[in-house]
Coordinates of C-alpha atoms and ligand atoms in Angstrom, one line a residue:
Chain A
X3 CA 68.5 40.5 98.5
X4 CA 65.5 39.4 95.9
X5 CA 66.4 39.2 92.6
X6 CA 63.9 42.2 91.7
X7 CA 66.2 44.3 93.5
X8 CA 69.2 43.9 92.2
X9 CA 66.8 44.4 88.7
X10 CA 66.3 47.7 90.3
X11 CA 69.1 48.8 91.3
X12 CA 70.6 47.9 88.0
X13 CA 67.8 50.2 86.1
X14 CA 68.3 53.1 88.8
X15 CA 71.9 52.6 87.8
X16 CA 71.6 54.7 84.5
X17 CA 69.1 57.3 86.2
X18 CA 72.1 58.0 89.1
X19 CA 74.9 58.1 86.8
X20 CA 73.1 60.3 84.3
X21 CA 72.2 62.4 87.2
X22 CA 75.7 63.0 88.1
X23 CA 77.0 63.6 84.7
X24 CA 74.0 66.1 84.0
X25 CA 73.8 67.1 87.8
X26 CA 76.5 66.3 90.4
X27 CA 79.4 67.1 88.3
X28 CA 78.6 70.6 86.7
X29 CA 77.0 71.6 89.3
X30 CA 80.1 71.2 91.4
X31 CA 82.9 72.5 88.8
X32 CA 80.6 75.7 88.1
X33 CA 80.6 76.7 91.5
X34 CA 84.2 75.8 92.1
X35 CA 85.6 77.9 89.6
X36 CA 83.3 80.6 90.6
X37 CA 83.9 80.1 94.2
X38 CA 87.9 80.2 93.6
X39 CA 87.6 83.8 91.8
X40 CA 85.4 84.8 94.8
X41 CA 88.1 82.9 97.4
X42 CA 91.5 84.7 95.7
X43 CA 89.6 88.0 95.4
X44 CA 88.7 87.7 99.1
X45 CA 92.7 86.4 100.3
X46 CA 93.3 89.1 98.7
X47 CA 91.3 91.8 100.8
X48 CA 91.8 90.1 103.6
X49 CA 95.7 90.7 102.7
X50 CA 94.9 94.2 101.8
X51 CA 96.1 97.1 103.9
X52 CA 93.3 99.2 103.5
X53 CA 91.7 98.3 106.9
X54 CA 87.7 98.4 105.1
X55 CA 88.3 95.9 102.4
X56 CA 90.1 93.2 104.7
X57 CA 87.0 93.7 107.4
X58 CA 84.6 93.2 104.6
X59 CA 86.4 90.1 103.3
X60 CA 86.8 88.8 107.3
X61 CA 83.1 89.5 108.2
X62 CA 82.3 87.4 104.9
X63 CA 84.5 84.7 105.6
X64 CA 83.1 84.0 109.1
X65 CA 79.6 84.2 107.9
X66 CA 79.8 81.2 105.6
X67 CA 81.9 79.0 107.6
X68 CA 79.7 80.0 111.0
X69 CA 76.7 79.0 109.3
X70 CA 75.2 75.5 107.9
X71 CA 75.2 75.2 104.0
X72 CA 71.6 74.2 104.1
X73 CA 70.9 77.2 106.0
X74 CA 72.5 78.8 103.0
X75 CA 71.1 77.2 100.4
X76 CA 67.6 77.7 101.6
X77 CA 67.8 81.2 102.2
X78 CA 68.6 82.0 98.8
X79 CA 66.0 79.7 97.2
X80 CA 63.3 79.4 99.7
X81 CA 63.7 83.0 102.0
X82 CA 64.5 85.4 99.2
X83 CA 61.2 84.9 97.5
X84 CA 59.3 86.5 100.0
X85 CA 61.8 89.7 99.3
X86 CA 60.8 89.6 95.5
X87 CA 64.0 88.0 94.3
X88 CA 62.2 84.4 92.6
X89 CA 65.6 82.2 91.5
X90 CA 65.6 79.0 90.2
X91 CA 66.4 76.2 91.6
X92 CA 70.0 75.7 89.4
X93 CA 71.4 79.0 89.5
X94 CA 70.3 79.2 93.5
X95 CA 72.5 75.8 94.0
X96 CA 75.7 77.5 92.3
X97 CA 75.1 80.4 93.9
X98 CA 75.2 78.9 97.3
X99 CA 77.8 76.6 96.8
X100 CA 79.9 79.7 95.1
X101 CA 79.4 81.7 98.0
X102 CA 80.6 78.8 100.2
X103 CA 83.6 77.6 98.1
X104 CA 84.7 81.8 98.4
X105 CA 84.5 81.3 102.4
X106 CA 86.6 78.4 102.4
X107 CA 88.9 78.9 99.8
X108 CA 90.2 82.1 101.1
X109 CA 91.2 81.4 104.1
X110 CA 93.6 78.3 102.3
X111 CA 94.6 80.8 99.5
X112 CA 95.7 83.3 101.5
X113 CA 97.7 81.0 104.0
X114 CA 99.3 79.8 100.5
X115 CA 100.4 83.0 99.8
X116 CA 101.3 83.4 103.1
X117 CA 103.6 80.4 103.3
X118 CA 105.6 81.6 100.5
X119 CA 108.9 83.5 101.8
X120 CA 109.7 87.0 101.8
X121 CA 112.4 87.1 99.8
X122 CA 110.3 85.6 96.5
X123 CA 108.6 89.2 96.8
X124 CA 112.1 91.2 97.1
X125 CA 113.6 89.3 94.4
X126 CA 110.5 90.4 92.0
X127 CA 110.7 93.9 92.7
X128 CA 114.8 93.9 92.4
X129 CA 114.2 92.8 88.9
X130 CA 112.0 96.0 88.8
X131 CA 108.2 94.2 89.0
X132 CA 105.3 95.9 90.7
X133 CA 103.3 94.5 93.4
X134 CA 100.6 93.3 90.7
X135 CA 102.7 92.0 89.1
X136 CA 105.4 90.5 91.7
X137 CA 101.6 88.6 92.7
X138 CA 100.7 87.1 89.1
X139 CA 104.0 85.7 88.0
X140 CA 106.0 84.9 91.2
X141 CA 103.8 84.8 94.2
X142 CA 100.6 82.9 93.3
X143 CA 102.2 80.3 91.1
X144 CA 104.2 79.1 94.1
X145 CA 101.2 79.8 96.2
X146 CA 99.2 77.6 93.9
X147 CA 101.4 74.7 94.6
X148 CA 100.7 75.0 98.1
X149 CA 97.1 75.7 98.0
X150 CA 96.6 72.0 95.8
X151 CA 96.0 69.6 98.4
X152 CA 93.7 71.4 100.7
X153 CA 91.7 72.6 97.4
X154 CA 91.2 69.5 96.4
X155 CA 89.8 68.7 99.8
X156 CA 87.5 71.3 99.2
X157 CA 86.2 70.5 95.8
X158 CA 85.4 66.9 97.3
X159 CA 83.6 67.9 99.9
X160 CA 81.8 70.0 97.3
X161 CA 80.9 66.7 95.4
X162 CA 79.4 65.4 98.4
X163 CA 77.8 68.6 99.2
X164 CA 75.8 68.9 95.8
X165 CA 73.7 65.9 97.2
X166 CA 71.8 69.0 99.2
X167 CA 70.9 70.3 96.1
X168 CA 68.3 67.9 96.0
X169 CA 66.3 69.8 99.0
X170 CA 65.8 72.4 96.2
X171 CA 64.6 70.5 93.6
X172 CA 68.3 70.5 91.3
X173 CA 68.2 67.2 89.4
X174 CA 71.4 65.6 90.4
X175 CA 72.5 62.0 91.6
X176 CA 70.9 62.4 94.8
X177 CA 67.8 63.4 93.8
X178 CA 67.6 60.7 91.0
X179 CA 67.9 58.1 94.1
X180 CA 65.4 59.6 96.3
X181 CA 63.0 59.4 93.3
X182 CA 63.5 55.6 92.6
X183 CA 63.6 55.1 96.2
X184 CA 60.3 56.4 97.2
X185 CA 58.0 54.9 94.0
X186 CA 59.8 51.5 94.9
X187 CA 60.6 51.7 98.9
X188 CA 63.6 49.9 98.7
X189 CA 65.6 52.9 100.6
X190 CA 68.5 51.0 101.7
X191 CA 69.3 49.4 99.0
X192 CA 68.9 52.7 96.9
X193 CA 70.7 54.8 98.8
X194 CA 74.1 52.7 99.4
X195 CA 73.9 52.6 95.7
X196 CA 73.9 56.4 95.6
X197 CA 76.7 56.4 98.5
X198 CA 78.7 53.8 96.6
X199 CA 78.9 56.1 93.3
X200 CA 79.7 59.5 95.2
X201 CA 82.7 57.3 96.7
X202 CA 83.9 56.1 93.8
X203 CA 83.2 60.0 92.1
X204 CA 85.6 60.9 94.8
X205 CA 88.3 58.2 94.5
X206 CA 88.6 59.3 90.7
X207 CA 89.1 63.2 92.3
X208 CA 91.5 61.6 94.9
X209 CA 94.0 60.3 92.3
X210 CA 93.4 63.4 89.8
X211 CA 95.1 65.0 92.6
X212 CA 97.7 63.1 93.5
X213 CA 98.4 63.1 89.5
X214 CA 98.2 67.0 89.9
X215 CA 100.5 67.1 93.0
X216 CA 103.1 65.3 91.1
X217 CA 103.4 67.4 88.2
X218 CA 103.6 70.8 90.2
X219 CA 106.1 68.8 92.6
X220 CA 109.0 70.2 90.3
X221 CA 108.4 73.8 91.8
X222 CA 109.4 73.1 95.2
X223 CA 112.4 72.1 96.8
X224 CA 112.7 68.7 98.2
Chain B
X10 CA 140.6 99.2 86.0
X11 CA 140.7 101.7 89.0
X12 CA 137.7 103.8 90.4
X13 CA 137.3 107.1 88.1
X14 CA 136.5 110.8 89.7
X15 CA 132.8 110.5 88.7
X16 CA 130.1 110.3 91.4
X17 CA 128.1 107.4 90.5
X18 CA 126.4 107.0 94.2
X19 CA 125.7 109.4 96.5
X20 CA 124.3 108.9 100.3
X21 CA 123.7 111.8 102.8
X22 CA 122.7 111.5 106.2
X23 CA 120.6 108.3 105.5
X24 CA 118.2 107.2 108.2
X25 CA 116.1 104.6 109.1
X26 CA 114.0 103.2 112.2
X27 CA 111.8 99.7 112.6
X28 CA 109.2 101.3 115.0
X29 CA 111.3 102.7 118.0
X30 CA 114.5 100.8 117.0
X31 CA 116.7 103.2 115.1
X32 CA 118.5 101.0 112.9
X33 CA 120.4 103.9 110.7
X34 CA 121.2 106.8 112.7
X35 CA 123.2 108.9 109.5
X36 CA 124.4 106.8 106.9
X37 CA 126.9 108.9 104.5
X38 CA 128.7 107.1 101.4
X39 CA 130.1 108.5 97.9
X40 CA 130.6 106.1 95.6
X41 CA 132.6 106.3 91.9
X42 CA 132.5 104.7 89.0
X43 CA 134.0 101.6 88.9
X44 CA 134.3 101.5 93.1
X45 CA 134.6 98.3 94.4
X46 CA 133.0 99.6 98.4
X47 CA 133.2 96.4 101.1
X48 CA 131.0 97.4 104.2
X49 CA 132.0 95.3 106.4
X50 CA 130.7 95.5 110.4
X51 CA 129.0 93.4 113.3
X52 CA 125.9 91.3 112.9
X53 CA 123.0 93.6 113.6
X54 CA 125.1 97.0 112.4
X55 CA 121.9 98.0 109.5
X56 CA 124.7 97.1 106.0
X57 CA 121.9 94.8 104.7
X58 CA 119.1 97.9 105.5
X59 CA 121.9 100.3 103.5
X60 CA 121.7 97.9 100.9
X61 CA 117.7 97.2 100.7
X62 CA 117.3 101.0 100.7
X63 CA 119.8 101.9 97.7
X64 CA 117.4 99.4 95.5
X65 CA 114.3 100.6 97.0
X66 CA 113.1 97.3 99.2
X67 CA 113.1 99.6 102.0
X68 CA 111.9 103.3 102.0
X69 CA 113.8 105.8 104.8
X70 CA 113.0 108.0 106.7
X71 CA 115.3 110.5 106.3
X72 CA 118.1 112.0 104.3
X73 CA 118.7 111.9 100.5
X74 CA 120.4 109.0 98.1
X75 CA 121.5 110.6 94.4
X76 CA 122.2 107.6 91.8
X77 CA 123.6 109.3 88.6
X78 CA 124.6 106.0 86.7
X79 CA 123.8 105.6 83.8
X80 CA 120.9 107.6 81.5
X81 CA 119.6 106.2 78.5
X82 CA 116.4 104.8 77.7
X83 CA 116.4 102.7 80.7
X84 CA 118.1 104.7 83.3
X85 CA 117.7 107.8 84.4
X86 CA 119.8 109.8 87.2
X87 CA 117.5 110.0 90.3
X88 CA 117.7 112.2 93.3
X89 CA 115.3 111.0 96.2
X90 CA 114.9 113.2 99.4
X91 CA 113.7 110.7 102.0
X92 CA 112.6 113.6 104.6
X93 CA 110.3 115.4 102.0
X94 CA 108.9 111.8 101.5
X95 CA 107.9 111.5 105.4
X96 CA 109.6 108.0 105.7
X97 CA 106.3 105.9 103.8
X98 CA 106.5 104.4 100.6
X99 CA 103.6 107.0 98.7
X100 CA 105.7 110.0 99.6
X101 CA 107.7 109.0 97.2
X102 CA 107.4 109.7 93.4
X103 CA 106.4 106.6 91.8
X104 CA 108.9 107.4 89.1
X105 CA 111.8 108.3 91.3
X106 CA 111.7 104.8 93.1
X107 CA 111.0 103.3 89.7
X108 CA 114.8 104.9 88.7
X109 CA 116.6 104.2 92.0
X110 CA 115.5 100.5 91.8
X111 CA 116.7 100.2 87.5
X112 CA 120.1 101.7 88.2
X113 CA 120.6 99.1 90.8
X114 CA 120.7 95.1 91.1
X115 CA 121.0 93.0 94.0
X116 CA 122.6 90.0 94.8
X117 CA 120.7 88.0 97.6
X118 CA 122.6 86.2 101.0
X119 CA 119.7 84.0 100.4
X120 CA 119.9 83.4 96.4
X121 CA 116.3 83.9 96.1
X122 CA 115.9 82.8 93.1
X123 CA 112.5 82.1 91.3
X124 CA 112.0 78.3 92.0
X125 CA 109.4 77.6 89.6
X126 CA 111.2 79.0 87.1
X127 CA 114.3 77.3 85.3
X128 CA 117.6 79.1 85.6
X129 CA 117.2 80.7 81.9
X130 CA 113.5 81.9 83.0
X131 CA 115.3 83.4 86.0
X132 CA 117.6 85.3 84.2
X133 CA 115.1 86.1 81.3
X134 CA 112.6 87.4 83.6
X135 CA 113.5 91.1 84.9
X136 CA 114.6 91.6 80.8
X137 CA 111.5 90.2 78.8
X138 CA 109.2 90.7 81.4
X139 CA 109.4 93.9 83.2
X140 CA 111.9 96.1 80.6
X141 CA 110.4 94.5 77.6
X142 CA 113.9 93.3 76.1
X143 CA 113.7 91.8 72.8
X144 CA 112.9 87.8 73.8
X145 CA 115.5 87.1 70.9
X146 CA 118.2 89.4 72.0
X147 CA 118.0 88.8 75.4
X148 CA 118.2 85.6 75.9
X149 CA 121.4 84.8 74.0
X150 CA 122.7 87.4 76.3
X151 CA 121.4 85.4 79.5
X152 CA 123.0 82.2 77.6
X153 CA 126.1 84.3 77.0
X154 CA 126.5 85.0 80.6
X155 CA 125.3 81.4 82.5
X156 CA 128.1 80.7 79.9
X157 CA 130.7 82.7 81.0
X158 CA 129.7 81.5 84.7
X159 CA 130.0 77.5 83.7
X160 CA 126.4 76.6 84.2
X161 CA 124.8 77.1 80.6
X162 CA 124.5 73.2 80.9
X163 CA 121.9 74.1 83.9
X164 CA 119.9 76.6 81.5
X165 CA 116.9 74.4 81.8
X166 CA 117.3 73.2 85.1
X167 CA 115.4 74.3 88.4
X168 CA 116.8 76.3 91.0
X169 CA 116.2 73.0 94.1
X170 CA 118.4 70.7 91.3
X171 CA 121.9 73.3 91.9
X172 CA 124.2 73.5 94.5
X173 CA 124.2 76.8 96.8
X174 CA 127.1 78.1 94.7
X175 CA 125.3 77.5 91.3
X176 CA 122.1 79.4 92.8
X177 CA 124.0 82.0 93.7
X178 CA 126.1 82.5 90.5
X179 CA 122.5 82.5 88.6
X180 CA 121.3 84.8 91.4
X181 CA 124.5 86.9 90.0
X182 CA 123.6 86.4 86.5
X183 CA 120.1 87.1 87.1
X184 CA 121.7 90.8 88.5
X185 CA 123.7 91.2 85.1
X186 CA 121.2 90.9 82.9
X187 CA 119.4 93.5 84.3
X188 CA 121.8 95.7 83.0
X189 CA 122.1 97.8 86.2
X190 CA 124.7 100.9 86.6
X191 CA 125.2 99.4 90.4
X192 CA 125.7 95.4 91.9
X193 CA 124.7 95.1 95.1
X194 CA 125.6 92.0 97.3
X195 CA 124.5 90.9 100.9
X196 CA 126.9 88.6 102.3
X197 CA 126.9 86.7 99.2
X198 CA 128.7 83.9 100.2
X199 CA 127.8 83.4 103.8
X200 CA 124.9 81.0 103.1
X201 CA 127.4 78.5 101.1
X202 CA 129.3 75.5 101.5
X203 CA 133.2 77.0 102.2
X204 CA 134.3 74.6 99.5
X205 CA 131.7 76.7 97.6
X206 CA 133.0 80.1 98.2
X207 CA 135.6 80.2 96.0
X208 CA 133.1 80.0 92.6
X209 CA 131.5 82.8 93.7
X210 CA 134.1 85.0 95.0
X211 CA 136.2 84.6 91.8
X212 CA 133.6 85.6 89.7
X213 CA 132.7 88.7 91.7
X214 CA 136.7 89.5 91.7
X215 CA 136.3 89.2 87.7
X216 CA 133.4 91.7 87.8
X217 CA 135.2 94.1 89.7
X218 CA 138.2 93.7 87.2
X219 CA 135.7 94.2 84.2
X220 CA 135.3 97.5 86.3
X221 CA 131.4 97.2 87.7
X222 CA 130.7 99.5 90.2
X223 CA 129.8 97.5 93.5
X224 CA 128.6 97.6 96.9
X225 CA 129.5 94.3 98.8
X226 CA 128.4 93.3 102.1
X227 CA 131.1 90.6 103.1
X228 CA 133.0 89.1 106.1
X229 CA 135.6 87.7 103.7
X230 CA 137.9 90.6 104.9
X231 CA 140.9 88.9 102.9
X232 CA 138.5 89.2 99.8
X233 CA 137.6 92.8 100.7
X234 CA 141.7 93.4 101.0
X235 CA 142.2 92.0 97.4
X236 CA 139.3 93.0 95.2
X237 CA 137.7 95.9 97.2
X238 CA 138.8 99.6 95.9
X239 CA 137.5 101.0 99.2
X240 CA 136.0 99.4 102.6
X241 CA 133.6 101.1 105.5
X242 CA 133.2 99.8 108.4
X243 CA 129.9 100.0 110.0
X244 CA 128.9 100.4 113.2
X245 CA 125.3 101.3 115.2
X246 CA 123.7 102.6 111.9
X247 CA 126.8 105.0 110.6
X248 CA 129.3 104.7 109.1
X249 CA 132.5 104.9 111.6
X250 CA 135.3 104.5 109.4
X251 CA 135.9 104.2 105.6
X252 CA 139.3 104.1 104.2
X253 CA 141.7 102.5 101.7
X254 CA 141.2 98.4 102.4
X255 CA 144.6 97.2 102.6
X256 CA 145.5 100.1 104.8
X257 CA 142.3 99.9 107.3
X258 CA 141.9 96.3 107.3
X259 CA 145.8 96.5 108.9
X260 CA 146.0 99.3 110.7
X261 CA 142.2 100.7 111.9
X262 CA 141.8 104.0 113.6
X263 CA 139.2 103.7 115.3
X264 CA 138.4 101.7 118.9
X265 CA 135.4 99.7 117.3
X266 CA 137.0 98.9 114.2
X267 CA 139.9 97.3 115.8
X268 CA 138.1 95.4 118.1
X269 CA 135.4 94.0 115.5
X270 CA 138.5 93.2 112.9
X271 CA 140.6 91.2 116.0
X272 CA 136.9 89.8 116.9
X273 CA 136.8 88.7 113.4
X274 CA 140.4 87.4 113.0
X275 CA 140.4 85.7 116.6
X276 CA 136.6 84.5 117.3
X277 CA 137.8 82.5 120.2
Ligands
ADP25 N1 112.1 94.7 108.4 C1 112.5 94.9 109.7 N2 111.7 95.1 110.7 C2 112.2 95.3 111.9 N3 113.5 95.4 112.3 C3 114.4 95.2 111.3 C4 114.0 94.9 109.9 N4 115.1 94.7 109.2 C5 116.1 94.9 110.0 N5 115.7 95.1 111.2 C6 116.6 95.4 112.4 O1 117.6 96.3 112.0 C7 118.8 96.0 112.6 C8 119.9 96.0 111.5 O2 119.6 94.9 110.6 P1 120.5 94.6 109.3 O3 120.5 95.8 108.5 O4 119.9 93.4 108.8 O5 121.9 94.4 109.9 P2 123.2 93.7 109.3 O6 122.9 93.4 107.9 O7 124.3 94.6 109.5 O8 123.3 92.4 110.2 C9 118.7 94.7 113.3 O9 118.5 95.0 114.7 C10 117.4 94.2 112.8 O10 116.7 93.4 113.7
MG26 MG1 122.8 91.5 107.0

């Protein structure tokens, strides 16, 4: 490698990590936390008894995870144009990656609450709670515990995800490397830098959640 | 102190069936003040589904259960007719099913106790929580009682750091402090360590002393011979013979009871 490159790679350093501070990382925590909402109102339905609302929730949840995120993505920002509905490129991102968080999420929320035994729900209504309430304070903290480790699975692959964004013209670390890339045609280069920052993005996520694991650890048995 | 004349618990003709099993077939019981009642009876006989539908866990499908206990601001007698009610949970008046379950506690084989919650938020919970307590108030009573039951050194301890027989003397502790007119325990020891047993046990026999009114679920029959006021044996979803303990528990009448109390005595 020339010296001019590494000159370049150094200047695109800034651009990238800019791009993910401004880009990348807001645009994956906004859609997480709407996408959980979406995912534990969904569990829920899909938990429901009333036979319409756990459909609905199922027919959703096998939607987005039988179809490509791309595909999503694009429909929303290119395909719903042509129906009247103009949305900018940001809000069209979150809204896709939203959607797709609440397909995914569900299905590991409501395996968490699931997983957690019987007799946690007696116990809350012999001290006199009602369902809603049995849920809130007994149920979904312990479910919660569960539910860390494959969320966090989730939320990385949501990182990595965001990098489509760029298809619809979202500013983000991605996009910021395909920019450089093409004025200067020094691809390869350019885009193993862009790899080597979403890896270490995700090694900083990676311990986050072993530090989160820990300190829920005291609410299970060992 | 000895049961009185008053009719705290009442049970007529209680049924119940899982789909086409017919787990109670007519469950009848009267229960005073201050009763100590052992139901004692094989594996598989529905006393846990008596139990789970005198504090409302389970809804039957038939016949009536009358708790007069206690009524003051947070009890009030209740009278539920499970036919009218058509065996589901809506048939029954929210509010009647809101009384059955206050005038009751229950005392798990399991423990079940809240483990993301230390022992004191255990106790605290049903109190602060669901019958608005004062916070103040109510938790030097839940001190006063894990106190009384040795572990108040445990207050801030989780439930996975205890022993079985420290869960379940919090799971009883989380029953008192509910301030229920009725204890009700499923086989409260069987899940515990027999050098464990005797915690528990003992504190149950001081209950009964300090004259609670209880329904125990037990196959401690020489516990249900000293503390028990009164013992029904249970057989096939009815009740097949209920009688003074000491007095049964030697000399049954009935074929089944005799055979289950020699299976009991002599298991091989
Ligand atoms: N929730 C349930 N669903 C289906 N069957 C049940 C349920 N609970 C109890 N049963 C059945 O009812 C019968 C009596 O159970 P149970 O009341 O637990 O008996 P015991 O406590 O005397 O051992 C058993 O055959 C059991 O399988
Ligand atoms: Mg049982």
């Amino acid at each position: 490698m020339t010296d001019s490159t590494w000159q370049l790679l150094l200047d695109s350093l800034w651009p990238m990590i800019h791009g993910a501070i401004t880009g990348t990382i807001p645009l994956a925590l906004s859609s997480f936390a709407i996408g959980l909402v979406l995912a534990l109102a969904l569990a829920l339905m899909r938990l429901s008894r009333r036979r319409w609302l756990s459909s609905i929730a199922r027919v959703y949840i096998s939607l987005v995870r039988g179809t490509p995120l791309l595909v999503q993505l694009f429909v929303i920002f290119y395909g719903l144009p042509s129906l009247g509905v103009v949305i900018d490129p940001w809000p069209s991102a979150i809204i896709a990656f939203s959607i797709n968080v609440g397909g995914y999420a569900a299905e590991v929320i409501r395996a968490a609450i699931l997983s957690v035994p019987k007799g946690q729900w007696e116990a809350a209504y012999m001290i006199g709670m009602s369902h809603r309430r049995a849920l809130t304070r007994i149920i979904l903290p312990q479910a919660a515990r569960v539910s860390v480790p494959p969320l966090s699975n989730t939320f990385i692959s949501l990182v990595k995800d965001t990098s489509l964004a760029s298809l619809i013209l979202v500013t983000e670390l991605f996009r910021e490397a395909q920019q450089v890339a093409a004025f200067s045609g020094q691809f390869m280069a350019l885009y193993l830098e862009a790899a080597l920052l979403y890896w270490v993005i995700c090694l900083v996520l990676s311990s986050g959640q072993g530090v989160l694991e820990k300190r829920l650890d005291r609410y299970v048995a060992h | 102190m000895s049961p009185t004349d008053q009719k705290l618990l009442t049970v007529r003709g209680l049924q119940k069936s899982f789909g086409a099993n017919q787990v109670l077939t007519s469950v009848d019981l009267t229960v005073a003040r201050g009763t100590v009642l052992a139901l004692i009876g094989p594996s598989g006989s529905g006393k846990t589904t008596v139990l789970r539908c005198l504090n409302g866990l389970e809804i039957a499908d038939g016949g009536t259960i009358s708790i007069v206990g206690a009524d003051d601001s947070r009890h009030a007698p209740v009278t539920i007719d499970f036919a009218a009610a058509h065996g589901t949970r809506a048939g029954v008046p929210k509010k009647a099913l809101t009384n059955l379950r206050d005038q009751s506690a229950m005392v798990f084989q399991h423990y079940n106790l809240f483990p993301h919650k230390t022992v004191l938020e255990n106790v605290m919970e049903g109190p602060v929580v669901v019958q608005r307590r004062d916070r103040a108030e109510v938790e030097a009573e839940a001190l006063a009682l894990l106190e009384r039951v040795g572990l108040s050194d445990k207050r801030d301890s989780y439930p996975f750091e205890l022993s079985g027989g420290q869960q379940q003397r919090v799971g009883i502790v989380r029953a008192l402090a509910l301030r229920p007119t009725l204890l009700l325990f499923d086989e409260p020891t069987s899940a515990l360590d027999p050098e464990l047993v005797g915690d528990v046990l003992r504190l149950i026999k001081e209950l009964a002393a300090e004259g609670w009114t209880m329904v125990i679920v037990t196959h401690e029959l020489e516990f249900a011979r000293e503390v028990a006021t009164e013992v029904a044996f249970v057989d096939g979803g009815t009740i097949v013979e209920h009688g003074d303990p000491k007095e049964m528990l030697r000399n049954p009448k009935h074929e089944r009871t005799r055979q289950f109390l020699h299976r009991l005595l002599f298991p091989f």
